[in-house]
Structures are given as structure tokens and as C-alpha cells.
Tab-separated table of C-alpha atoms in Angstrom:
chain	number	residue	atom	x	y	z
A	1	UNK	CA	114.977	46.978	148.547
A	2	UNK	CA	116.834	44.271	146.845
A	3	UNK	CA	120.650	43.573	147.096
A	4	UNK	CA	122.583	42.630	143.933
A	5	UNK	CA	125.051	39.397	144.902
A	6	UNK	CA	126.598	37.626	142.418
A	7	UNK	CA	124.894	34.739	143.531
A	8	UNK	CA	121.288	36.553	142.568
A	9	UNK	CA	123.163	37.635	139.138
A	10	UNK	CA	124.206	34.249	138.156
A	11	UNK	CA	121.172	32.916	138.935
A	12	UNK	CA	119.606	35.322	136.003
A	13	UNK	CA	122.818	34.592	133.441
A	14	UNK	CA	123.041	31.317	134.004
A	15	UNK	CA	119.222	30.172	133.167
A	16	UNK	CA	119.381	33.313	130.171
A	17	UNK	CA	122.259	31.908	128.637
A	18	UNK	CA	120.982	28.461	128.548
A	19	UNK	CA	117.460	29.283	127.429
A	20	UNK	CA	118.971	30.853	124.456
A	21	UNK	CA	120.999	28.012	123.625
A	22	UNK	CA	117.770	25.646	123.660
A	23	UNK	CA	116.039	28.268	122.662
A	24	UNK	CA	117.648	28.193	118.961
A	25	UNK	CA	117.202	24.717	118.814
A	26	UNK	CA	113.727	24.663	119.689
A	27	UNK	CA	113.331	27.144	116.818
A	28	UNK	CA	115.275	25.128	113.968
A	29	UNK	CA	112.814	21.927	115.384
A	30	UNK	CA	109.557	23.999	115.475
A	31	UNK	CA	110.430	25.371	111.918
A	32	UNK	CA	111.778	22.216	110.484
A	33	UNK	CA	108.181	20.539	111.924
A	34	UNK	CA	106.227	22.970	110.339
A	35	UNK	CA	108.299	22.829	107.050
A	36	UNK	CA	107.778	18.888	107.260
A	37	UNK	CA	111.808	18.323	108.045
A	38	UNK	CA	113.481	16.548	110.669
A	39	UNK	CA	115.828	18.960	112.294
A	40	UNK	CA	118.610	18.691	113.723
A	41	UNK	CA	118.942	15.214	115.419
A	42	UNK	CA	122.958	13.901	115.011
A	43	UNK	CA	124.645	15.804	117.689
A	44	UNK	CA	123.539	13.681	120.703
A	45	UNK	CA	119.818	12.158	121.293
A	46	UNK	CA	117.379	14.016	119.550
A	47	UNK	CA	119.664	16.274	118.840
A	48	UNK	CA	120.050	18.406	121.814
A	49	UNK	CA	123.971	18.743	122.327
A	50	UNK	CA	123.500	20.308	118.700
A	51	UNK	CA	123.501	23.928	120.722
A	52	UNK	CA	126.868	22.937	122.635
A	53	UNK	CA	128.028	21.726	118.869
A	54	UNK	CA	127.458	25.363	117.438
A	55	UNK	CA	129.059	27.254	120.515
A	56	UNK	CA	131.966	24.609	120.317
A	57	UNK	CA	132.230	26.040	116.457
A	58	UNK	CA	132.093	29.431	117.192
A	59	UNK	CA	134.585	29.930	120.541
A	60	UNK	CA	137.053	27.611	117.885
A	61	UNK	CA	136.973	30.227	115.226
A	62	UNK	CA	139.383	32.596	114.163
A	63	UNK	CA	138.381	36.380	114.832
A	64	UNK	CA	138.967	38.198	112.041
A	65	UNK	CA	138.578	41.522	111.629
A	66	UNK	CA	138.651	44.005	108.159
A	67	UNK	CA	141.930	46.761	108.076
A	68	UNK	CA	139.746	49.169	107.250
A	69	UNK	CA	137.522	48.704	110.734
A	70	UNK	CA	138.189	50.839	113.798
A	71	UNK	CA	139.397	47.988	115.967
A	72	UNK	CA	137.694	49.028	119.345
A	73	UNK	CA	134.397	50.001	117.918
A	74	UNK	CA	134.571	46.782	116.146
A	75	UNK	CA	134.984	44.656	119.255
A	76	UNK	CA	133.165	46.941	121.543
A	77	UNK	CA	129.779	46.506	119.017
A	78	UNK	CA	128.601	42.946	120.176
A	79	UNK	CA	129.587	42.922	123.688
A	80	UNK	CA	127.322	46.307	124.063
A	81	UNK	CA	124.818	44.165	122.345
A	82	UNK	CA	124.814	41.333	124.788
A	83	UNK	CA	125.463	43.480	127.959
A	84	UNK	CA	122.597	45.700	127.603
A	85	UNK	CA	120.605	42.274	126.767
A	86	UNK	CA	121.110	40.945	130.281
A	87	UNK	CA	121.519	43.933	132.412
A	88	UNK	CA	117.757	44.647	131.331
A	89	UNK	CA	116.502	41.484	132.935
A	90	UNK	CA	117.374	43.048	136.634
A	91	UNK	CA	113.354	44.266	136.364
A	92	UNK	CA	111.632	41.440	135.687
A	93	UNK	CA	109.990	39.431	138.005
A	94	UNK	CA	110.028	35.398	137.703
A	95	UNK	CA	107.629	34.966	141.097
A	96	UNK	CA	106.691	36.901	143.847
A	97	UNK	CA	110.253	38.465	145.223
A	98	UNK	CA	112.303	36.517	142.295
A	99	UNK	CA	113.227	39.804	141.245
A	100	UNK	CA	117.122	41.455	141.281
A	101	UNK	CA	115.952	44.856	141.390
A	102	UNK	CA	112.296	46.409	141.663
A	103	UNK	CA	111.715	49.802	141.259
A	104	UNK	CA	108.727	51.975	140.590
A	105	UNK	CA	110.448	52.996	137.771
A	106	UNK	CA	111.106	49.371	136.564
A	107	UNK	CA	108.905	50.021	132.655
A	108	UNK	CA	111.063	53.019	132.282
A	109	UNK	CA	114.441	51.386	133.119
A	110	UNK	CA	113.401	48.175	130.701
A	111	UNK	CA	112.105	50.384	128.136
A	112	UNK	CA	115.355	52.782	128.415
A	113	UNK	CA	117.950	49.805	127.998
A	114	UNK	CA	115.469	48.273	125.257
A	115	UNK	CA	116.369	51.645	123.426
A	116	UNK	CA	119.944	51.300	124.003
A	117	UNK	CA	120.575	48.562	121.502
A	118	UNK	CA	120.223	50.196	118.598
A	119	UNK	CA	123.894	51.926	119.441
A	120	UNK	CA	125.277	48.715	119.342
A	121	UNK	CA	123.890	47.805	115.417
A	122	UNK	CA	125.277	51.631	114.762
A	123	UNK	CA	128.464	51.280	115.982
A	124	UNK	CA	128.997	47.795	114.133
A	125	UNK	CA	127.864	49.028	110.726
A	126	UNK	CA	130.272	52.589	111.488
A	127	UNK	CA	133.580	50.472	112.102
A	128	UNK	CA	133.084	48.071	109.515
A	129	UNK	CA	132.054	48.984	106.469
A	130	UNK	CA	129.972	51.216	104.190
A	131	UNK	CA	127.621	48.396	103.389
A	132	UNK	CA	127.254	47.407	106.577
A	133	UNK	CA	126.699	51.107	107.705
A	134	UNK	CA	123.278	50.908	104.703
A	135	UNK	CA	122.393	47.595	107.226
A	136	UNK	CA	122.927	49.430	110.517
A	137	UNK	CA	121.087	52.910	109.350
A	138	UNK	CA	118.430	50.464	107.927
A	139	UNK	CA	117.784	48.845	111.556
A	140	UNK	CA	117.918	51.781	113.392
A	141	UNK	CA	115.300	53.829	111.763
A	142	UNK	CA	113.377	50.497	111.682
A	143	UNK	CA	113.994	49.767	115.890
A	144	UNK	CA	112.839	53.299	116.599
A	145	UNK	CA	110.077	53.957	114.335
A	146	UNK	CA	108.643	51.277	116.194
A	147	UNK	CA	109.466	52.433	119.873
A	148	UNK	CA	107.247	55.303	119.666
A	149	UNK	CA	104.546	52.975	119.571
A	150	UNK	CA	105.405	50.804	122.155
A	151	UNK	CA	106.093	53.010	124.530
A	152	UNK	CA	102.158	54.361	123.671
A	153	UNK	CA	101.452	50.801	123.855
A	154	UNK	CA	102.760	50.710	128.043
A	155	UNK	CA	101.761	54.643	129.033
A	156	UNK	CA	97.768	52.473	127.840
A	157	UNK	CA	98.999	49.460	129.985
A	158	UNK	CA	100.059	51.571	132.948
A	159	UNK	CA	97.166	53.845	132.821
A	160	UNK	CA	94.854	51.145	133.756
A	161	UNK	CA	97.242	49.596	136.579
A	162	UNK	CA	98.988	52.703	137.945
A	163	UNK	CA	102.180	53.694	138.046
A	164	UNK	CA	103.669	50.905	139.937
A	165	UNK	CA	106.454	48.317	139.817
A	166	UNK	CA	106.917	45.216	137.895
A	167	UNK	CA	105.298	42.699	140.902
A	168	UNK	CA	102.815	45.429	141.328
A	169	UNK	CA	101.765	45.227	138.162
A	170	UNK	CA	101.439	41.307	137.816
A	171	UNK	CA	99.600	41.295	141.175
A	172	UNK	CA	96.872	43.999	140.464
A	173	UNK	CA	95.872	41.438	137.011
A	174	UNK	CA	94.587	38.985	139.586
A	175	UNK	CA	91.052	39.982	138.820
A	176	UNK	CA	91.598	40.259	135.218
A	177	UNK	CA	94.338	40.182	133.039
A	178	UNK	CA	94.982	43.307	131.649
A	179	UNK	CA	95.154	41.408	128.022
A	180	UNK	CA	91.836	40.959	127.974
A	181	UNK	CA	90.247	44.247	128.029
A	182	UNK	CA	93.133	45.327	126.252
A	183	UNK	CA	93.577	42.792	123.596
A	184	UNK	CA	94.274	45.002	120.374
A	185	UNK	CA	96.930	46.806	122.328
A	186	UNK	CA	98.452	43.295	123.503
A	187	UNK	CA	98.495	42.445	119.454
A	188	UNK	CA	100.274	45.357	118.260
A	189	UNK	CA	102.986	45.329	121.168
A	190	UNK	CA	103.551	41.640	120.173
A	191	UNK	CA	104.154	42.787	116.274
A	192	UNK	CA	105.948	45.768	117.265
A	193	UNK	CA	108.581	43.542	119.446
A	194	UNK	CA	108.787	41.272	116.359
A	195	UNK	CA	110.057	44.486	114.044
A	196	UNK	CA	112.232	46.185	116.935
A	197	UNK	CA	113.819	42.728	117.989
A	198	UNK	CA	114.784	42.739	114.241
A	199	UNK	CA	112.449	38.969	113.852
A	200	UNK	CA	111.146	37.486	110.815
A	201	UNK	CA	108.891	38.891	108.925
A	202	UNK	CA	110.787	42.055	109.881
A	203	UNK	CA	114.357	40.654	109.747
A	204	UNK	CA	115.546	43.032	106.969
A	205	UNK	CA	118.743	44.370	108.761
A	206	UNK	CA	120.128	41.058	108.649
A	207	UNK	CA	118.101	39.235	105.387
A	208	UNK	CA	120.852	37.542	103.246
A	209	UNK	CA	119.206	39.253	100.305
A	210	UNK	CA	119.596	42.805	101.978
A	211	UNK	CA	122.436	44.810	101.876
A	212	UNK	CA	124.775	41.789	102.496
A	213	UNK	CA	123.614	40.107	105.512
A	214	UNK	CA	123.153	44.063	106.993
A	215	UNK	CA	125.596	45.345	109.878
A	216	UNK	CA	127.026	42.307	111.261
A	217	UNK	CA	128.198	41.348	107.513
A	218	UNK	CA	132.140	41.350	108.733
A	219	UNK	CA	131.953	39.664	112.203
A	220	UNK	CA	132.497	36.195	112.659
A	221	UNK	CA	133.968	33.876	115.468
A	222	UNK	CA	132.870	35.313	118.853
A	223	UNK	CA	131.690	38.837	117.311
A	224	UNK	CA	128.864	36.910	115.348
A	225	UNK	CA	127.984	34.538	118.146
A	226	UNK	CA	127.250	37.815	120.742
A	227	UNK	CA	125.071	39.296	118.521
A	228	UNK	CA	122.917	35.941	117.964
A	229	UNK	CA	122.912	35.708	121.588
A	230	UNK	CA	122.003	39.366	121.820
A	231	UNK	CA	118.886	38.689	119.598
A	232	UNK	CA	117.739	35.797	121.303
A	233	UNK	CA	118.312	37.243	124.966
A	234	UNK	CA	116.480	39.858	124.329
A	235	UNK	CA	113.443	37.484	122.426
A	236	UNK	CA	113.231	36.355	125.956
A	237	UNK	CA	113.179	39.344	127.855
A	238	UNK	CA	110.453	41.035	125.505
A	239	UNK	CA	108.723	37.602	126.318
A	240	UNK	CA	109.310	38.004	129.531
A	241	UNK	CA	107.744	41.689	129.742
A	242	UNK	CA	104.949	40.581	127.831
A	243	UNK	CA	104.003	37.770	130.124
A	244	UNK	CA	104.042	40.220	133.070
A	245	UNK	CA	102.115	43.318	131.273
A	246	UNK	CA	98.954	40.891	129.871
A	247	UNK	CA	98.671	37.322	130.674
A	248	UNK	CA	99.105	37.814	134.445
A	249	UNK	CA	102.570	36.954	135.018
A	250	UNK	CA	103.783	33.869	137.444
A	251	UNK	CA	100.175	33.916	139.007
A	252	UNK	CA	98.389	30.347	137.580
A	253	UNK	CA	96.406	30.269	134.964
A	254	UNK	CA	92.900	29.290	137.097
A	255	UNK	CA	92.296	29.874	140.126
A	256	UNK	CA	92.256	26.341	141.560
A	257	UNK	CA	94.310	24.538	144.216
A	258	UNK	CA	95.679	22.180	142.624
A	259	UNK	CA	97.512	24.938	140.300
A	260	UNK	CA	98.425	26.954	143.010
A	261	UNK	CA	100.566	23.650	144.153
A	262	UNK	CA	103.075	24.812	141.341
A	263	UNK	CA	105.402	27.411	142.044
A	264	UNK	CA	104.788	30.811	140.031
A	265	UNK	CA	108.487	30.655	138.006
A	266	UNK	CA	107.155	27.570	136.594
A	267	UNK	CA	103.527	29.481	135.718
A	268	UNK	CA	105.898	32.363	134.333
A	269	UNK	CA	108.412	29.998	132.295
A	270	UNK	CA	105.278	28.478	130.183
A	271	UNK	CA	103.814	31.726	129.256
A	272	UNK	CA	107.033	32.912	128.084
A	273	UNK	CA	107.727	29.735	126.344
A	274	UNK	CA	104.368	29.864	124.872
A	275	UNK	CA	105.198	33.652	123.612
A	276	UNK	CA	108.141	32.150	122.323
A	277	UNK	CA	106.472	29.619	120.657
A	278	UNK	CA	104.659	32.169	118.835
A	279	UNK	CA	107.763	34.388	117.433
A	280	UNK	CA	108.648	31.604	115.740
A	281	UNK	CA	105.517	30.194	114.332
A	282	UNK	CA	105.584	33.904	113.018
A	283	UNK	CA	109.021	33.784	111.295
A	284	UNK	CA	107.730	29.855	109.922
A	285	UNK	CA	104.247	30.783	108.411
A	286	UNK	CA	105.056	34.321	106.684
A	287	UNK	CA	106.793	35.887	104.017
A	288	UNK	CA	109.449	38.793	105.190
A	289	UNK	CA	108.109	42.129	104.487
A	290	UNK	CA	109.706	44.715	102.371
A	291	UNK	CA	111.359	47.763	103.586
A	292	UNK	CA	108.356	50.598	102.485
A	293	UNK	CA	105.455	47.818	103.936
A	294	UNK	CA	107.931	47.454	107.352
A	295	UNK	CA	108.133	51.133	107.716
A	296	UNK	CA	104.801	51.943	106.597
A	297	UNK	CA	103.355	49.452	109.079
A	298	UNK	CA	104.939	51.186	112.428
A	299	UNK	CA	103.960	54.834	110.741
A	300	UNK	CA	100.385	54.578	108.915
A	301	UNK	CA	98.781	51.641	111.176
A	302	UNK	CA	100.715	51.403	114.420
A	303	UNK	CA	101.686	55.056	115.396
A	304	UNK	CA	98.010	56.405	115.262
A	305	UNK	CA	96.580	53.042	116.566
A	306	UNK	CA	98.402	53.073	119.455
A	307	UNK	CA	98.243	57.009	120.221
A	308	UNK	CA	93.937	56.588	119.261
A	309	UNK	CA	93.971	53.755	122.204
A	310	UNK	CA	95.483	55.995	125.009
A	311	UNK	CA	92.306	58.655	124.646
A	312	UNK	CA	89.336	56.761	124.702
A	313	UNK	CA	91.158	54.149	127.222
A	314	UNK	CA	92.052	56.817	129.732
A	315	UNK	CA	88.491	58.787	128.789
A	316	UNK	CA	86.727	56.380	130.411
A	317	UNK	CA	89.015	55.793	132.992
A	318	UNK	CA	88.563	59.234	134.015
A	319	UNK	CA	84.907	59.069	132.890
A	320	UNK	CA	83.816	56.660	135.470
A	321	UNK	CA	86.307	57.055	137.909
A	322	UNK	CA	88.123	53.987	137.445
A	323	UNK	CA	91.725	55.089	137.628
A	324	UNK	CA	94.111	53.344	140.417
């Protein structure tokens, strides 16, 4: 049983807030490598003060907000965004007790506050505009379309681990990480995260050539900056969850003693960052999809892959006797 302190919750802001902020600019140098650019590099050496540049710019700006918005929806809309982004992080584990909270009902809780957001994007398209109500209707149906098959995609995961918590379930990959056997699955959760975290190729809500930059088209100063934040926090924390559900979580990579020498946060932090790495070589190598191939993705391919892979997995399971 774990005790929140605020000492144990600003060590999980504090590190989240900062890995978004080097987080963006790792993704404008990635892209602007892979594009054959320079990136940003003014704003201090190699460019890395460039985040505190763009928060700087944002805090500075003047909120404005339309006459026509409900002002507490309005306002209310981006900080629900963030909140729910970093309350979900009380579940994961960074090492072996590095955890806030731990429950056996840690997948539900994560997958529960994961579902949450989309009230947020509603309730910022509602009080704003009807445009931006087109975005915010567009993202929702898109976000859960694509929960019913992630949530297939963990009942498979925790079928062949057990109903435990989040530790529980890195430590019982020690054999074998469940990613392995389970590879196809671990491929379609990683797309499906790209098209509920609202990522490129499936950034429609918020493409500038779709219904006006989508729900956050009227927010600007602080209101714009929570929702970026919002994205990227939760980038991470889908990272995170990833790490711990296939590539083993903070346990090293090989079993040898000289990587058992470094602690299992720093194991964790490189998978993640290697995740990350991914999401945006994604949004750099391909084309954005459009709206009928997004949705027909999640319902044609995803939704009966994901539902065929919980029979024959827990089949044989049951089969040879295999369950935990």
C-alpha cells in the first residue's frame, strides 16, 4: 500500500512536464533530420532552451476568448485535458516500488482515465464554436472507435499474465516478454495509440486542412499550450504502458551483470524513449490518412483482429493448461 505525498507527486510532474518540453524538441530535430533540415538550433546551444523559448511565448500571451463561448466550459476544457493526463501516471511503474499507487486494478484505472479525455475535446468544441464542435465530434468518434480495440488488445495481454498489477505484470515477462509471442497484438495497440492519442497519420481533429485546425481552433495563450501538453503527456504515458505490457518494463534488456549494474528507471526511460522515437518516425515517413480510411481502419481491420486474437490466444491457454 502506497502513500501519496507531495513529495512522491512532484517527483512524477516534475520529470512529465520536462520530458514533454524536450520531448517536442526532440520531435521538431528527429523530423527536421529526416526531412534533411537543421532544426531548431538559435535559442541556446544546439538549440535546447528553444522549449523554455516557446513556454516563455505562450505564458506571455493574451487569453482571448470568443463572446459567443460559455466562459467556464471554455477554460475548464484544457485543464481537464492536462489533469486527467497526469493523474493517469499514478499506475505506472518506473522500477521495482517506483510506483505512486499499485492496484490490482491498475489496467482498468489507466484504461478508465485514458477514456476520460475525450470529454475534454467535447467540451472545447461545445463552448466554442460550431466548427470546432465538427472537430470535437470528429475526434471523439475517432478516440473511441479505437478503444474498443484496445481494450481487446489488454483483456489478450492480461489473459496470458493474470489479472495482476502493473509490477506484477512487468515481473512475470522475465522469462519472456509478452511482445514476443504476442507480436501482432503489440503492433496494432501501437497504431491504435497513434489514432486515439490523435498522432500523425491520424491527426485529423487537429489537421490545418480539417475543419479549421478542429476543436481547439479558438484557444490560444495558456488554453492552447495545455492541450499540447495534454497530447504529449499522454504520448508518454501510452509509452509508458506499452513498455510495461511487452518489452519487459525496467527489467534490462539481457540478462547479464554488467546490465543489471544500471538501475531499472534508466532500463524503463530508454524503452519509452525508443517508443517515442517511433511515434514520430511515424508522423515523419507517412502521409495523414483520410477520415473514411481512419475510421475504416479501427472498424474493418482492427475491431475483428483484435476480438479474433482473444479466442484462439485464450483456446490454447485453456487447451494446455497454461493459464496463471
Amino acid at each position: 500500500m502506497y502513500i501519496a505525498v507531495p513529495a512522491e507527486i512532484l517527483g512524477i510532474i516534475l520529470p512529465l512536464l520536462l520530458g514533454v518540453a524536450f520531448l517536442v524538441l526532440a520531435e521538431r530535430k528527429v523530423m527536421a533530420f529526416v526531412q534533411r533540415r537543421k532544426g531548431p538550433d538559435v535559442v541556446g546551444s544546439f538549440g535546447l532552451l528553444q522549449p523554455l523559448a516557446d513556454g516563455s511565448k505562450l505564458i506571455l500571451k493574451e487569453p482571448i476568448s470568443p463572446s459567443s463561448a460559455n466562459f467556464s466550459l471554455f477554460r475548464m476544457a484544457p485543464v481537464a485535458t492536462f489533469m486527467l493526463s497526469l493523474v493517469a501516471r499514478a499506475v505506472v511503474p518506473f522500477d521495482y516500488g517506483m510506483v505512486l499507487s499499485d492496484p490490482n486494478i491498475g489496467l482498468l484505472y489507466l484504461f478508465a482515465i485514458s477514456s476520460l479525455g475525450v470529454y475534454g475535446i467535447i467540451t472545447a468544441g461545445r463552448s466554442s464554436n460550431k466548427y470546432a464542435f465538427l472537430g470535437a465530434l470528429r475526434s471523439a468518434a475517432q478516440m473511441v472507435s479505437y478503444e474498443v480495440s484496445i481494450g481487446l488488445i489488454l483483456i489478450t495481454v492480461l489473459i496470458c499474465v493474470g489479472p495482476r498489477n502493473s509490477s506484477e505484470i512487468v515481473m512475470a515477462q522475465k522469462q519472456i516478454w509478452s511482445g514476443i509471442p504476442l507480436f501482432p497484438v503489440l503492433v496494432m495497440f501501437f497504431i491504435s495509440r497513434l489514432a486515439e492519442t490523435n498522432r500523425a497519420p491520424f491527426d485529423l481533429p487537429e489537421a490545418e486542412a480539417e475543419s479549421v485546425a478542429g476543436y481547439n481552433v479558438e484557444y490560444s495563450s495558456m488554453g492552447s499550450a495545455l492541450f499540447f501538453l495534454g497530447e504529449y503527456a499522454n504520448m508518454i504515458l501510452m509509452r509508458g504502458l506499452c513498455t510495461s505490457l511487452s518489452p519487459g518494463g525496467w527489467p534490462p534488456i539481457l540478462d547479464l551483470p554488467i546490465f543489471k549494474k544500471i538501475p531499472g528507471s534508466i532500463w524503463f526511460s530508454i524503452k519509452v524513449i525508443l517508443f517515442l522515437f517511433l511515434y514520430i518516425w511515424v508522423r515523419a515517413a507517412f502521409p495523414r490518412y483520410r477520415y473514411d480510411q481512419l475510421m475504416g481502419l479501427g472498424r474493418k481491420v482492427f475491431l475483428p483482429l483484435s476480438l479474433a486474437r482473444v479466442v484462439p490466444v485464450s483456446g490454447v491457454l485453456v487447451t494446455f493448461q497454461w493459464l496463471p
